[in-house]
């Protein structure tokens, strides 16, 4: 476990009597991880961060000097990035863009708009002309391919609300080359078909499949493709399954024929989870331990209203126990020893569980549970105000400093 996390918890305890409940983000960990990712990336590729995985301002600031830019999927996210930098490249995607979103995106000079439907394309052509701005777009395509890797979350390769159906490409291109269009420029294609793929070799196959498809469209339509955005979706393992091997991915990709044939086309990646998941800790204290029938429950100060990922995915979230000494009551400290315990939160719903039947050597009231891998899609996807408990505190580790 990260020693700074323990240090921070100890110092917090010296000053506070209430049970701890906090998110701790290791900003230096994120930066070192991204630096090592960049080292092996092929020459023509660029790394963007999809901020929806964790839009914390400090994380965006920590990534600003390292990534090529940010991927955003709403005007709220877009303005958050612009609050940190006036000119960092932004990719703006997401289904159901509103008129005001397209107008603000034009005004805020995003680098590329990911067009998700023909209606959006038609509107954009009108707005761009009205504001007399030249707009670069990538068409997000939902492939009809049935052979994408199978993962927990799949957005493409089957019917979905995302992107433009592969069979409508001809129509999209004819709209773009039509006489009405003077200000919108087709620069390439965008794909984001799945999330949390753990297999590097299958990820390369998928990216190569994208490259082959684009190669065909280039030939059929005589297109000049500046950019192919191959999305995110690099996986993080929350159990014993081996994690995504980034270096295997980049080396197989670099060697592949499809990559070698890219010519001048740039290849973008826009991961979210893989960049931040491992560098967030959700820290909570055990406030009660109780037996009900043949099961034992440990109740936390905190729960799925702060970290909804385990409830959303129906998984057991990895954790470690930080034992605490000291018990001031005139009765025995409740505990479990060498047995199974189900770890639940403080909400009045049985869905508030973070780990079912965890095997523990020892867990006592007052001990601290540190949920690891809580940097992505944890706080940001949670129903924070359900039941009105106070929000967690947020701390940031930068080297040996934290605040
Ligand atoms: C969510 C999202 C991402 C990031 O996905 P991860 O699985 O977190 O890497 C990238 N691109 C788009 C379009 C997304 O919607």
mmCIF file of C-alpha atoms and ligand atoms in Angstrom:
data_model
loop_
_atom_site.group_PDB
_atom_site.id
_atom_site.type_symbol
_atom_site.label_atom_id
_atom_site.label_comp_id
_atom_site.label_asym_id
_atom_site.label_seq_id
_atom_site.Cartn_x
_atom_site.Cartn_y
_atom_site.Cartn_z
ATOM 1 C CA UNK A 1 0.000 0.000 0.000
ATOM 2 C CA UNK A 2 1.097 3.538 -0.671
ATOM 3 C CA UNK A 3 2.933 4.707 2.468
ATOM 4 C CA UNK A 4 1.755 8.278 1.974
ATOM 5 C CA UNK A 5 -1.821 7.063 2.242
ATOM 6 C CA UNK A 6 -1.076 5.551 5.665
ATOM 7 C CA UNK A 7 0.805 8.646 6.779
ATOM 8 C CA UNK A 8 -2.083 10.831 5.767
ATOM 9 C CA UNK A 9 -4.583 8.657 7.667
ATOM 10 C CA UNK A 10 -2.412 8.706 10.828
ATOM 11 C CA UNK A 11 -2.098 12.463 10.797
ATOM 12 C CA UNK A 12 -5.782 12.862 10.148
ATOM 13 C CA UNK A 13 -6.531 10.702 13.204
ATOM 14 C CA UNK A 14 -4.302 12.819 15.415
ATOM 15 C CA UNK A 15 -6.506 15.803 14.668
ATOM 16 C CA UNK A 16 -10.001 14.337 14.345
ATOM 17 C CA UNK A 17 -12.347 12.188 16.405
ATOM 18 C CA UNK A 18 -14.967 11.362 13.762
ATOM 19 C CA UNK A 19 -14.457 8.330 11.560
ATOM 20 C CA UNK A 20 -12.413 9.046 8.468
ATOM 21 C CA UNK A 21 -14.053 9.061 5.059
ATOM 22 C CA UNK A 22 -11.905 10.329 2.227
ATOM 23 C CA UNK A 23 -10.697 10.019 -1.304
ATOM 24 C CA UNK A 24 -6.950 10.219 -1.698
ATOM 25 C CA UNK A 25 -5.554 10.791 -5.182
ATOM 26 C CA UNK A 26 -1.896 10.110 -5.865
ATOM 27 C CA UNK A 27 -1.130 12.784 -8.446
ATOM 28 C CA UNK A 28 2.528 11.872 -8.710
ATOM 29 C CA UNK A 29 1.542 8.225 -9.263
ATOM 30 C CA UNK A 30 -0.695 9.275 -12.157
ATOM 31 C CA UNK A 31 2.077 11.388 -13.666
ATOM 32 C CA UNK A 32 4.687 8.628 -13.439
ATOM 33 C CA UNK A 33 2.261 6.126 -14.931
ATOM 34 C CA UNK A 34 1.494 8.403 -17.890
ATOM 35 C CA UNK A 35 5.195 9.121 -18.426
ATOM 36 C CA UNK A 36 5.877 5.403 -18.680
ATOM 37 C CA UNK A 37 2.898 4.927 -21.029
ATOM 38 C CA UNK A 38 4.240 7.671 -23.305
ATOM 39 C CA UNK A 39 7.689 6.069 -23.456
ATOM 40 C CA UNK A 40 6.516 3.088 -25.501
ATOM 41 C CA UNK A 41 3.818 4.721 -27.609
ATOM 42 C CA UNK A 42 4.433 4.531 -31.332
ATOM 43 C CA UNK A 43 5.707 7.683 -33.004
ATOM 44 C CA UNK A 44 2.530 8.697 -34.793
ATOM 45 C CA UNK A 45 0.259 8.243 -31.812
ATOM 46 C CA UNK A 46 -0.991 10.726 -29.216
ATOM 47 C CA UNK A 47 -2.487 10.332 -25.788
ATOM 48 C CA UNK A 48 -5.605 12.191 -24.638
ATOM 49 C CA UNK A 49 -7.309 11.792 -21.261
ATOM 50 C CA UNK A 50 -11.083 11.144 -21.222
ATOM 51 C CA UNK A 51 -11.963 13.252 -18.210
ATOM 52 C CA UNK A 52 -15.260 11.539 -17.457
ATOM 53 C CA UNK A 53 -13.265 8.786 -15.668
ATOM 54 C CA UNK A 54 -12.318 11.387 -13.068
ATOM 55 C CA UNK A 55 -12.843 15.086 -13.761
ATOM 56 C CA UNK A 56 -11.124 16.263 -10.547
ATOM 57 C CA UNK A 57 -9.470 19.614 -11.316
ATOM 58 C CA UNK A 58 -6.196 18.618 -9.636
ATOM 59 C CA UNK A 59 -5.986 15.507 -11.822
ATOM 60 C CA UNK A 60 -6.604 17.545 -14.985
ATOM 61 C CA UNK A 61 -3.897 19.973 -13.877
ATOM 62 C CA UNK A 62 -1.472 17.135 -13.128
ATOM 63 C CA UNK A 63 -2.022 15.681 -16.603
ATOM 64 C CA UNK A 64 -1.917 18.986 -18.476
ATOM 65 C CA UNK A 65 1.869 19.011 -19.132
ATOM 66 C CA UNK A 66 1.909 15.336 -20.185
ATOM 67 C CA UNK A 67 -1.024 14.558 -22.460
ATOM 68 C CA UNK A 68 -1.719 15.897 -25.931
ATOM 69 C CA UNK A 69 -5.152 17.031 -24.768
ATOM 70 C CA UNK A 70 -8.462 16.011 -23.229
ATOM 71 C CA UNK A 71 -11.574 14.234 -24.432
ATOM 72 C CA UNK A 72 -14.814 15.712 -23.097
ATOM 73 C CA UNK A 73 -18.412 14.608 -23.547
ATOM 74 C CA UNK A 74 -20.458 17.533 -22.268
ATOM 75 C CA UNK A 75 -20.271 21.294 -22.077
ATOM 76 C CA UNK A 76 -19.644 21.005 -18.326
ATOM 77 C CA UNK A 77 -16.550 18.906 -18.984
ATOM 78 C CA UNK A 78 -15.463 21.184 -21.803
ATOM 79 C CA UNK A 79 -15.606 24.286 -19.614
ATOM 80 C CA UNK A 80 -13.804 22.446 -16.816
ATOM 81 C CA UNK A 81 -10.860 21.823 -19.129
ATOM 82 C CA UNK A 82 -10.972 25.399 -20.421
ATOM 83 C CA UNK A 83 -10.900 26.526 -16.763
ATOM 84 C CA UNK A 84 -7.495 24.872 -16.493
ATOM 85 C CA UNK A 85 -6.131 25.792 -19.929
ATOM 86 C CA UNK A 86 -7.290 28.211 -22.611
ATOM 87 C CA UNK A 87 -5.583 26.397 -25.471
ATOM 88 C CA UNK A 88 -4.977 22.718 -24.682
ATOM 89 C CA UNK A 89 -6.454 20.591 -27.511
ATOM 90 C CA UNK A 90 -9.948 19.276 -26.776
ATOM 91 C CA UNK A 91 -11.849 16.465 -28.457
ATOM 92 C CA UNK A 92 -15.573 16.954 -27.978
ATOM 93 C CA UNK A 93 -17.828 13.888 -28.243
ATOM 94 C CA UNK A 94 -20.949 12.370 -26.795
ATOM 95 C CA UNK A 95 -24.409 11.511 -28.120
ATOM 96 C CA UNK A 96 -27.276 14.023 -28.113
ATOM 97 C CA UNK A 97 -25.289 17.241 -28.374
ATOM 98 C CA UNK A 98 -27.529 20.258 -27.846
ATOM 99 C CA UNK A 99 -27.429 23.368 -30.040
ATOM 100 C CA UNK A 100 -25.849 25.371 -27.235
ATOM 101 C CA UNK A 101 -23.189 22.682 -26.824
ATOM 102 C CA UNK A 102 -22.248 22.846 -30.489
ATOM 103 C CA UNK A 103 -22.202 26.649 -30.348
ATOM 104 C CA UNK A 104 -20.010 26.755 -27.227
ATOM 105 C CA UNK A 105 -17.698 24.089 -28.674
ATOM 106 C CA UNK A 106 -17.250 26.268 -31.772
ATOM 107 C CA UNK A 107 -16.620 29.359 -29.638
ATOM 108 C CA UNK A 108 -14.129 27.573 -27.352
ATOM 109 C CA UNK A 109 -12.055 26.344 -30.320
ATOM 110 C CA UNK A 110 -12.148 22.610 -29.718
ATOM 111 C CA UNK A 111 -9.698 20.764 -31.954
ATOM 112 C CA UNK A 112 -12.089 18.107 -33.201
ATOM 113 C CA UNK A 113 -15.778 17.470 -32.764
ATOM 114 C CA UNK A 114 -16.715 13.789 -32.772
ATOM 115 C CA UNK A 115 -19.909 13.753 -34.811
ATOM 116 C CA UNK A 116 -22.349 11.147 -33.541
ATOM 117 C CA UNK A 117 -25.265 11.449 -35.975
ATOM 118 C CA UNK A 118 -26.322 12.832 -39.346
ATOM 119 C CA UNK A 119 -28.607 15.380 -37.667
ATOM 120 C CA UNK A 120 -25.675 16.645 -35.618
ATOM 121 C CA UNK A 121 -23.607 16.937 -38.782
ATOM 122 C CA UNK A 122 -26.322 18.920 -40.595
ATOM 123 C CA UNK A 123 -26.717 21.317 -37.654
ATOM 124 C CA UNK A 124 -22.992 21.781 -37.274
ATOM 125 C CA UNK A 125 -22.704 22.774 -40.935
ATOM 126 C CA UNK A 126 -25.253 25.558 -40.356
ATOM 127 C CA UNK A 127 -23.749 26.783 -37.044
ATOM 128 C CA UNK A 128 -20.190 26.800 -38.379
ATOM 129 C CA UNK A 129 -21.238 28.851 -41.408
ATOM 130 C CA UNK A 130 -23.219 31.306 -39.243
ATOM 131 C CA UNK A 131 -20.277 31.900 -36.937
ATOM 132 C CA UNK A 132 -17.839 31.852 -39.851
ATOM 133 C CA UNK A 133 -15.532 29.374 -38.123
ATOM 134 C CA UNK A 134 -13.828 26.388 -39.707
ATOM 135 C CA UNK A 135 -14.557 23.191 -37.775
ATOM 136 C CA UNK A 136 -12.641 19.938 -37.961
ATOM 137 C CA UNK A 137 -14.659 16.798 -37.367
ATOM 138 C CA UNK A 138 -14.089 13.094 -36.896
ATOM 139 C CA UNK A 139 -17.072 10.871 -37.664
ATOM 140 C CA UNK A 140 -17.710 8.445 -34.828
ATOM 141 C CA UNK A 141 -18.554 5.161 -36.476
ATOM 142 C CA UNK A 142 -20.346 2.202 -34.961
ATOM 143 C CA UNK A 143 -18.999 -0.763 -36.895
ATOM 144 C CA UNK A 144 -21.226 -3.654 -37.873
ATOM 145 C CA UNK A 145 -18.367 -5.981 -36.935
ATOM 146 C CA UNK A 146 -19.387 -8.788 -34.630
ATOM 147 C CA UNK A 147 -15.886 -9.794 -33.597
ATOM 148 C CA UNK A 148 -14.862 -7.106 -31.111
ATOM 149 C CA UNK A 149 -13.457 -8.388 -27.792
ATOM 150 C CA UNK A 150 -16.114 -9.072 -25.163
ATOM 151 C CA UNK A 151 -15.914 -6.841 -22.084
ATOM 152 C CA UNK A 152 -18.171 -5.580 -19.349
ATOM 153 C CA UNK A 153 -19.230 -2.470 -21.244
ATOM 154 C CA UNK A 154 -19.707 -2.488 -24.996
ATOM 155 C CA UNK A 155 -20.685 0.537 -27.054
ATOM 156 C CA UNK A 156 -20.108 -0.629 -30.604
ATOM 157 C CA UNK A 157 -20.310 -3.614 -32.936
ATOM 158 C CA UNK A 158 -24.007 -3.951 -32.110
ATOM 159 C CA UNK A 159 -27.038 -1.638 -32.131
ATOM 160 C CA UNK A 160 -26.409 1.278 -29.786
ATOM 161 C CA UNK A 161 -27.005 5.006 -29.363
ATOM 162 C CA UNK A 162 -23.343 5.725 -30.087
ATOM 163 C CA UNK A 163 -21.847 6.936 -33.321
ATOM 164 C CA UNK A 164 -23.053 6.719 -36.887
ATOM 165 C CA UNK A 165 -24.007 3.312 -38.227
ATOM 166 C CA UNK A 166 -21.291 2.042 -40.560
ATOM 167 C CA UNK A 167 -23.892 1.733 -43.312
ATOM 168 C CA UNK A 168 -24.600 5.485 -43.207
ATOM 169 C CA UNK A 169 -21.048 6.560 -44.000
ATOM 170 C CA UNK A 170 -21.840 7.229 -47.652
ATOM 171 C CA UNK A 171 -24.641 9.557 -46.637
ATOM 172 C CA UNK A 172 -22.471 11.355 -44.072
ATOM 173 C CA UNK A 173 -19.789 11.918 -46.678
ATOM 174 C CA UNK A 174 -22.250 13.168 -49.246
ATOM 175 C CA UNK A 175 -23.550 15.711 -46.692
ATOM 176 C CA UNK A 176 -19.965 16.825 -46.029
ATOM 177 C CA UNK A 177 -19.095 17.292 -49.711
ATOM 178 C CA UNK A 178 -22.443 18.943 -50.485
ATOM 179 C CA UNK A 179 -22.660 22.541 -51.713
ATOM 180 C CA UNK A 180 -24.233 23.657 -48.408
ATOM 181 C CA UNK A 181 -21.076 22.845 -46.515
ATOM 182 C CA UNK A 182 -18.421 25.512 -46.519
ATOM 183 C CA UNK A 183 -16.968 25.361 -42.980
ATOM 184 C CA UNK A 184 -16.978 21.767 -41.693
ATOM 185 C CA UNK A 185 -13.992 19.605 -42.627
ATOM 186 C CA UNK A 186 -13.820 15.837 -42.387
ATOM 187 C CA UNK A 187 -10.440 15.002 -40.835
ATOM 188 C CA UNK A 188 -10.956 11.373 -39.945
ATOM 189 C CA UNK A 189 -12.805 8.833 -37.888
ATOM 190 C CA UNK A 190 -13.435 8.037 -34.261
ATOM 191 C CA UNK A 191 -14.114 4.661 -32.658
ATOM 192 C CA UNK A 192 -14.790 3.795 -29.046
ATOM 193 C CA UNK A 193 -16.422 0.404 -28.942
ATOM 194 C CA UNK A 194 -15.797 -0.962 -25.471
ATOM 195 C CA UNK A 195 -14.506 -0.316 -21.989
ATOM 196 C CA UNK A 196 -12.269 -2.318 -19.679
ATOM 197 C CA UNK A 197 -10.632 -4.648 -22.180
ATOM 198 C CA UNK A 198 -7.898 -6.553 -20.337
ATOM 199 C CA UNK A 199 -6.323 -8.262 -23.351
ATOM 200 C CA UNK A 200 -3.561 -6.336 -25.083
ATOM 201 C CA UNK A 201 -3.419 -8.650 -28.108
ATOM 202 C CA UNK A 202 -7.169 -8.369 -28.721
ATOM 203 C CA UNK A 203 -6.943 -4.606 -28.349
ATOM 204 C CA UNK A 204 -4.327 -4.485 -31.096
ATOM 205 C CA UNK A 205 -6.567 -6.622 -33.311
ATOM 206 C CA UNK A 206 -9.443 -4.233 -32.701
ATOM 207 C CA UNK A 207 -7.361 -1.131 -33.472
ATOM 208 C CA UNK A 208 -5.987 -2.800 -36.594
ATOM 209 C CA UNK A 209 -9.519 -3.602 -37.653
ATOM 210 C CA UNK A 210 -10.335 0.134 -37.339
ATOM 211 C CA UNK A 211 -7.286 0.966 -39.454
ATOM 212 C CA UNK A 212 -8.291 -1.532 -42.144
ATOM 213 C CA UNK A 213 -11.802 -0.110 -42.272
ATOM 214 C CA UNK A 214 -10.519 3.453 -42.622
ATOM 215 C CA UNK A 215 -8.135 2.315 -45.355
ATOM 216 C CA UNK A 216 -11.147 0.961 -47.303
ATOM 217 C CA UNK A 217 -13.156 4.163 -46.852
ATOM 218 C CA UNK A 218 -10.167 6.223 -47.930
ATOM 219 C CA UNK A 219 -9.959 4.262 -51.161
ATOM 220 C CA UNK A 220 -13.686 4.200 -51.902
ATOM 221 C CA UNK A 221 -14.262 7.904 -51.174
ATOM 222 C CA UNK A 222 -10.845 9.343 -52.045
ATOM 223 C CA UNK A 223 -10.444 10.806 -48.540
ATOM 224 C CA UNK A 224 -7.452 12.443 -46.957
ATOM 225 C CA UNK A 225 -7.477 11.121 -43.381
ATOM 226 C CA UNK A 226 -5.493 13.205 -40.910
ATOM 227 C CA UNK A 227 -6.588 11.457 -37.712
ATOM 228 C CA UNK A 228 -7.920 8.114 -36.550
ATOM 229 C CA UNK A 229 -9.070 8.174 -32.947
ATOM 230 C CA UNK A 230 -9.114 4.607 -31.615
ATOM 231 C CA UNK A 231 -10.823 5.555 -28.330
ATOM 232 C CA UNK A 232 -10.098 4.296 -24.847
ATOM 233 C CA UNK A 233 -11.178 1.077 -23.202
ATOM 234 C CA UNK A 234 -7.839 -0.193 -21.844
ATOM 235 C CA UNK A 235 -8.800 -2.336 -18.885
ATOM 236 C CA UNK A 236 -8.050 -2.433 -15.186
ATOM 237 C CA UNK A 237 -8.393 -5.678 -13.272
ATOM 238 C CA UNK A 238 -10.383 -5.522 -10.044
ATOM 239 C CA UNK A 239 -9.671 -9.140 -9.104
ATOM 240 C CA UNK A 240 -7.045 -11.833 -9.756
ATOM 241 C CA UNK A 241 -7.267 -11.508 -13.547
ATOM 242 C CA UNK A 242 -4.005 -10.132 -15.000
ATOM 243 C CA UNK A 243 -4.207 -6.426 -15.901
ATOM 244 C CA UNK A 244 -3.794 -4.812 -19.320
ATOM 245 C CA UNK A 245 -0.218 -5.065 -20.612
ATOM 246 C CA UNK A 246 0.418 -1.630 -22.075
ATOM 247 C CA UNK A 247 3.913 -2.403 -23.348
ATOM 248 C CA UNK A 248 2.725 -5.535 -25.106
ATOM 249 C CA UNK A 249 -0.033 -3.460 -26.701
ATOM 250 C CA UNK A 250 2.284 -0.704 -27.935
ATOM 251 C CA UNK A 251 4.930 -3.130 -29.208
ATOM 252 C CA UNK A 252 2.456 -5.340 -31.115
ATOM 253 C CA UNK A 253 0.792 -2.249 -32.548
ATOM 254 C CA UNK A 254 4.075 -0.652 -33.642
ATOM 255 C CA UNK A 255 5.083 -3.834 -35.458
ATOM 256 C CA UNK A 256 1.737 -4.364 -37.170
ATOM 257 C CA UNK A 257 1.358 -3.930 -40.918
ATOM 258 C CA UNK A 258 -1.703 -1.727 -40.422
ATOM 259 C CA UNK A 259 0.237 0.711 -38.248
ATOM 260 C CA UNK A 260 3.203 0.716 -40.631
ATOM 261 C CA UNK A 261 0.870 1.616 -43.489
ATOM 262 C CA UNK A 262 -0.605 4.661 -41.757
ATOM 263 C CA UNK A 263 1.345 7.131 -43.878
ATOM 264 C CA UNK A 264 0.867 10.620 -42.433
ATOM 265 C CA UNK A 265 -2.266 9.747 -40.502
ATOM 266 C CA UNK A 266 -2.063 10.404 -36.752
ATOM 267 C CA UNK A 267 -3.444 7.845 -34.324
ATOM 268 C CA UNK A 268 -5.162 9.078 -31.147
ATOM 269 C CA UNK A 269 -5.989 7.193 -27.963
ATOM 270 C CA UNK A 270 -8.274 8.622 -25.300
ATOM 271 C CA UNK A 271 -8.271 6.350 -22.242
ATOM 272 C CA UNK A 272 -9.890 7.306 -18.976
ATOM 273 C CA UNK A 273 -9.898 4.365 -16.588
ATOM 274 C CA UNK A 274 -6.404 3.074 -17.381
ATOM 275 C CA UNK A 275 -4.814 6.450 -16.608
ATOM 276 C CA UNK A 276 -6.326 7.066 -13.174
ATOM 277 C CA UNK A 277 -7.939 3.922 -11.682
ATOM 278 C CA UNK A 278 -4.889 2.669 -9.795
ATOM 279 C CA UNK A 279 -4.099 6.030 -8.195
ATOM 280 C CA UNK A 280 -7.258 6.672 -6.197
ATOM 281 C CA UNK A 281 -7.943 5.323 -2.697
ATOM 282 C CA UNK A 282 -11.335 5.442 -1.038
ATOM 283 C CA UNK A 283 -10.693 5.367 2.689
ATOM 284 C CA UNK A 284 -13.455 4.545 5.173
ATOM 285 C CA UNK A 285 -13.723 3.494 8.804
ATOM 286 C CA UNK A 286 -15.566 0.478 10.194
ATOM 287 C CA UNK A 287 -18.294 1.883 12.463
ATOM 288 C CA UNK A 288 -20.106 -1.337 13.340
ATOM 289 C CA UNK A 289 -19.736 -5.091 13.051
ATOM 290 C CA UNK A 290 -22.802 -7.259 13.464
ATOM 291 C CA UNK A 291 -24.014 -10.792 12.976
ATOM 292 C CA UNK A 292 -27.293 -11.480 11.206
ATOM 293 C CA UNK A 293 -28.276 -15.147 10.906
ATOM 294 C CA UNK A 294 -25.272 -16.931 9.499
ATOM 295 C CA UNK A 295 -23.629 -13.825 8.050
ATOM 296 C CA UNK A 296 -21.410 -11.143 9.444
ATOM 297 C CA UNK A 297 -21.581 -7.502 8.288
ATOM 298 C CA UNK A 298 -19.133 -4.677 8.638
ATOM 299 C CA UNK A 299 -20.801 -1.251 8.326
ATOM 300 C CA UNK A 300 -18.700 1.666 7.083
ATOM 301 C CA UNK A 301 -18.713 5.429 7.363
ATOM 302 C CA UNK A 302 -19.252 5.711 3.648
ATOM 303 C CA UNK A 303 -20.546 3.371 0.968
ATOM 304 C CA UNK A 304 -21.811 3.187 -2.568
ATOM 305 C CA UNK A 305 -23.089 6.810 -2.478
ATOM 306 C CA UNK A 306 -19.368 7.680 -2.650
ATOM 307 C CA UNK A 307 -18.119 4.687 -4.600
ATOM 308 C CA UNK A 308 -20.855 3.254 -6.782
ATOM 309 C CA UNK A 309 -18.574 1.183 -9.012
ATOM 310 C CA UNK A 310 -18.932 -2.112 -7.061
ATOM 311 C CA UNK A 311 -22.743 -1.755 -7.054
ATOM 312 C CA UNK A 312 -22.823 -0.693 -10.691
ATOM 313 C CA UNK A 313 -20.709 -3.619 -11.866
ATOM 314 C CA UNK A 314 -21.872 -6.077 -9.208
ATOM 315 C CA UNK A 315 -18.274 -6.806 -8.290
ATOM 316 C CA UNK A 316 -16.312 -7.073 -5.043
ATOM 317 C CA UNK A 317 -14.062 -4.050 -4.811
ATOM 318 C CA UNK A 318 -10.433 -4.782 -3.831
ATOM 319 C CA UNK A 319 -9.410 -3.404 -0.453
ATOM 320 C CA UNK A 320 -6.825 -3.654 2.270
ATOM 321 C CA UNK A 321 -7.247 -3.199 6.007
ATOM 322 C CA UNK A 322 -5.275 -0.643 7.982
ATOM 323 C CA UNK A 323 -5.549 -1.834 11.593
ATOM 324 C CA UNK A 324 -6.004 0.819 14.262
ATOM 325 C CA UNK A 325 -5.237 0.456 17.940
ATOM 326 C CA UNK A 326 -7.147 2.091 20.764
ATOM 327 C CA UNK A 327 -10.590 1.387 22.211
ATOM 328 C CA UNK A 328 -12.025 3.632 24.918
ATOM 329 C CA UNK A 329 -15.362 1.994 25.747
ATOM 330 C CA UNK A 330 -15.958 -0.156 28.866
ATOM 331 C CA UNK A 331 -17.041 -3.114 26.719
ATOM 332 C CA UNK A 332 -15.399 -5.430 24.244
ATOM 333 C CA UNK A 333 -14.451 -4.088 20.842
ATOM 334 C CA UNK A 334 -16.621 -5.810 18.188
ATOM 335 C CA UNK A 335 -14.515 -7.867 15.786
ATOM 336 C CA UNK A 336 -14.416 -10.751 13.322
ATOM 337 C CA UNK A 337 -11.542 -13.182 13.173
ATOM 338 C CA UNK A 338 -10.604 -15.686 10.474
ATOM 339 C CA UNK A 339 -13.987 -15.551 8.938
ATOM 340 C CA UNK A 340 -16.059 -14.031 6.167
ATOM 341 C CA UNK A 341 -17.549 -10.597 6.378
ATOM 342 C CA UNK A 342 -19.745 -8.628 3.998
ATOM 343 C CA UNK A 343 -18.668 -5.013 3.769
ATOM 344 C CA UNK A 344 -21.550 -2.591 3.473
ATOM 345 C CA UNK A 345 -22.100 1.158 3.625
ATOM 346 C CA UNK A 346 -24.201 3.502 5.726
ATOM 347 C CA UNK A 347 -27.167 3.742 3.342
ATOM 348 C CA UNK A 348 -30.629 2.327 4.060
ATOM 349 C CA UNK A 349 -30.615 -0.047 1.117
ATOM 350 C CA UNK A 350 -29.326 -3.603 0.785
ATOM 351 C CA UNK A 351 -27.702 -2.565 -2.502
ATOM 352 C CA UNK A 352 -25.132 -0.625 -0.525
ATOM 353 C CA UNK A 353 -22.472 -3.313 -0.481
ATOM 354 C CA UNK A 354 -18.867 -3.090 -1.547
ATOM 355 C CA UNK A 355 -17.663 -6.633 -0.919
ATOM 356 C CA UNK A 356 -19.629 -9.843 -0.385
ATOM 357 C CA UNK A 357 -18.129 -12.446 1.941
ATOM 358 C CA UNK A 358 -14.592 -11.132 2.152
ATOM 359 C CA UNK A 359 -12.219 -13.466 3.975
ATOM 360 C CA UNK A 360 -10.466 -11.548 6.757
ATOM 361 C CA UNK A 361 -7.995 -12.546 9.447
ATOM 362 C CA UNK A 362 -9.103 -9.774 11.706
ATOM 363 C CA UNK A 363 -11.375 -6.778 11.377
ATOM 364 C CA UNK A 364 -12.456 -4.584 14.281
ATOM 365 C CA UNK A 365 -14.640 -1.550 14.707
ATOM 366 C CA UNK A 366 -12.366 1.449 14.236
ATOM 367 C CA UNK A 367 -10.167 -0.277 11.648
ATOM 368 C CA UNK A 368 -9.819 1.463 8.338
ATOM 369 C CA UNK A 369 -10.663 -0.056 4.999
ATOM 370 C CA UNK A 370 -8.807 1.286 2.020
ATOM 371 C CA UNK A 371 -10.521 0.538 -1.278
ATOM 372 C CA UNK A 372 -7.834 0.482 -3.912
ATOM 373 C CA UNK A 373 -8.318 1.149 -7.625
ATOM 374 C CA UNK A 374 -10.818 3.875 -6.812
ATOM 375 C CA UNK A 375 -9.429 6.557 -9.100
ATOM 376 C CA UNK A 376 -11.777 6.011 -12.064
ATOM 377 C CA UNK A 377 -15.578 5.924 -12.291
ATOM 378 C CA UNK A 378 -15.968 5.809 -8.506
ATOM 379 C CA UNK A 379 -16.776 9.210 -6.962
ATOM 380 C CA UNK A 380 -17.881 10.728 -10.250
ATOM 381 C CA UNK A 381 -20.572 8.121 -11.017
ATOM 382 C CA UNK A 382 -21.987 8.038 -7.467
ATOM 383 C CA UNK A 383 -25.277 9.358 -6.047
ATOM 384 C CA UNK A 384 -23.531 11.612 -3.503
ATOM 385 C CA UNK A 385 -26.560 13.158 -1.862
ATOM 386 C CA UNK A 386 -28.753 10.116 -1.413
ATOM 387 C CA UNK A 387 -29.520 10.072 2.340
ATOM 388 C CA UNK A 388 -27.656 13.308 2.998
ATOM 389 C CA UNK A 389 -24.504 11.995 4.653
ATOM 390 C CA UNK A 390 -21.520 14.349 4.503
ATOM 391 C CA UNK A 391 -19.329 14.025 1.433
ATOM 392 C CA UNK A 392 -15.859 12.528 1.874
ATOM 393 C CA UNK A 393 -12.794 14.735 2.196
ATOM 394 C CA UNK A 394 -10.422 14.921 -0.751
ATOM 395 C CA UNK A 395 -6.651 14.730 -0.408
ATOM 396 C CA UNK A 396 -3.904 14.806 -2.982
ATOM 397 C CA UNK A 397 -0.474 13.238 -2.813
ATOM 398 C CA UNK A 398 2.318 14.977 -4.685
ATOM 399 C CA UNK A 399 5.688 13.429 -3.882
ATOM 400 C CA UNK A 400 5.996 13.465 -0.127
ATOM 401 C CA UNK A 401 3.518 16.286 0.180
ATOM 402 C CA UNK A 402 -0.169 15.952 0.509
ATOM 403 C CA UNK A 403 -3.024 18.227 1.279
HETATM 404 C C1 LIG B 1 -15.744 6.930 -21.710
HETATM 405 C C2 LIG B 1 -15.078 7.175 -22.984
HETATM 406 C C3 LIG B 1 -13.683 7.020 -23.085
HETATM 407 C C4 LIG B 1 -12.832 6.489 -21.963
HETATM 408 O O1 LIG B 1 -13.129 5.149 -21.755
HETATM 409 P P1 LIG B 1 -12.238 4.243 -20.763
HETATM 410 O O2 LIG B 1 -12.911 2.926 -20.831
HETATM 411 O O3 LIG B 1 -12.321 4.885 -19.435
HETATM 412 O O4 LIG B 1 -10.854 4.237 -21.294
HETATM 413 C C5 LIG B 1 -13.092 7.327 -24.285
HETATM 414 N N1 LIG B 1 -13.819 7.759 -25.337
HETATM 415 C C6 LIG B 1 -15.157 7.916 -25.275
HETATM 416 C C7 LIG B 1 -15.886 8.385 -26.471
HETATM 417 C C8 LIG B 1 -15.836 7.622 -24.106
HETATM 418 O O5 LIG B 1 -17.159 7.749 -24.063
#
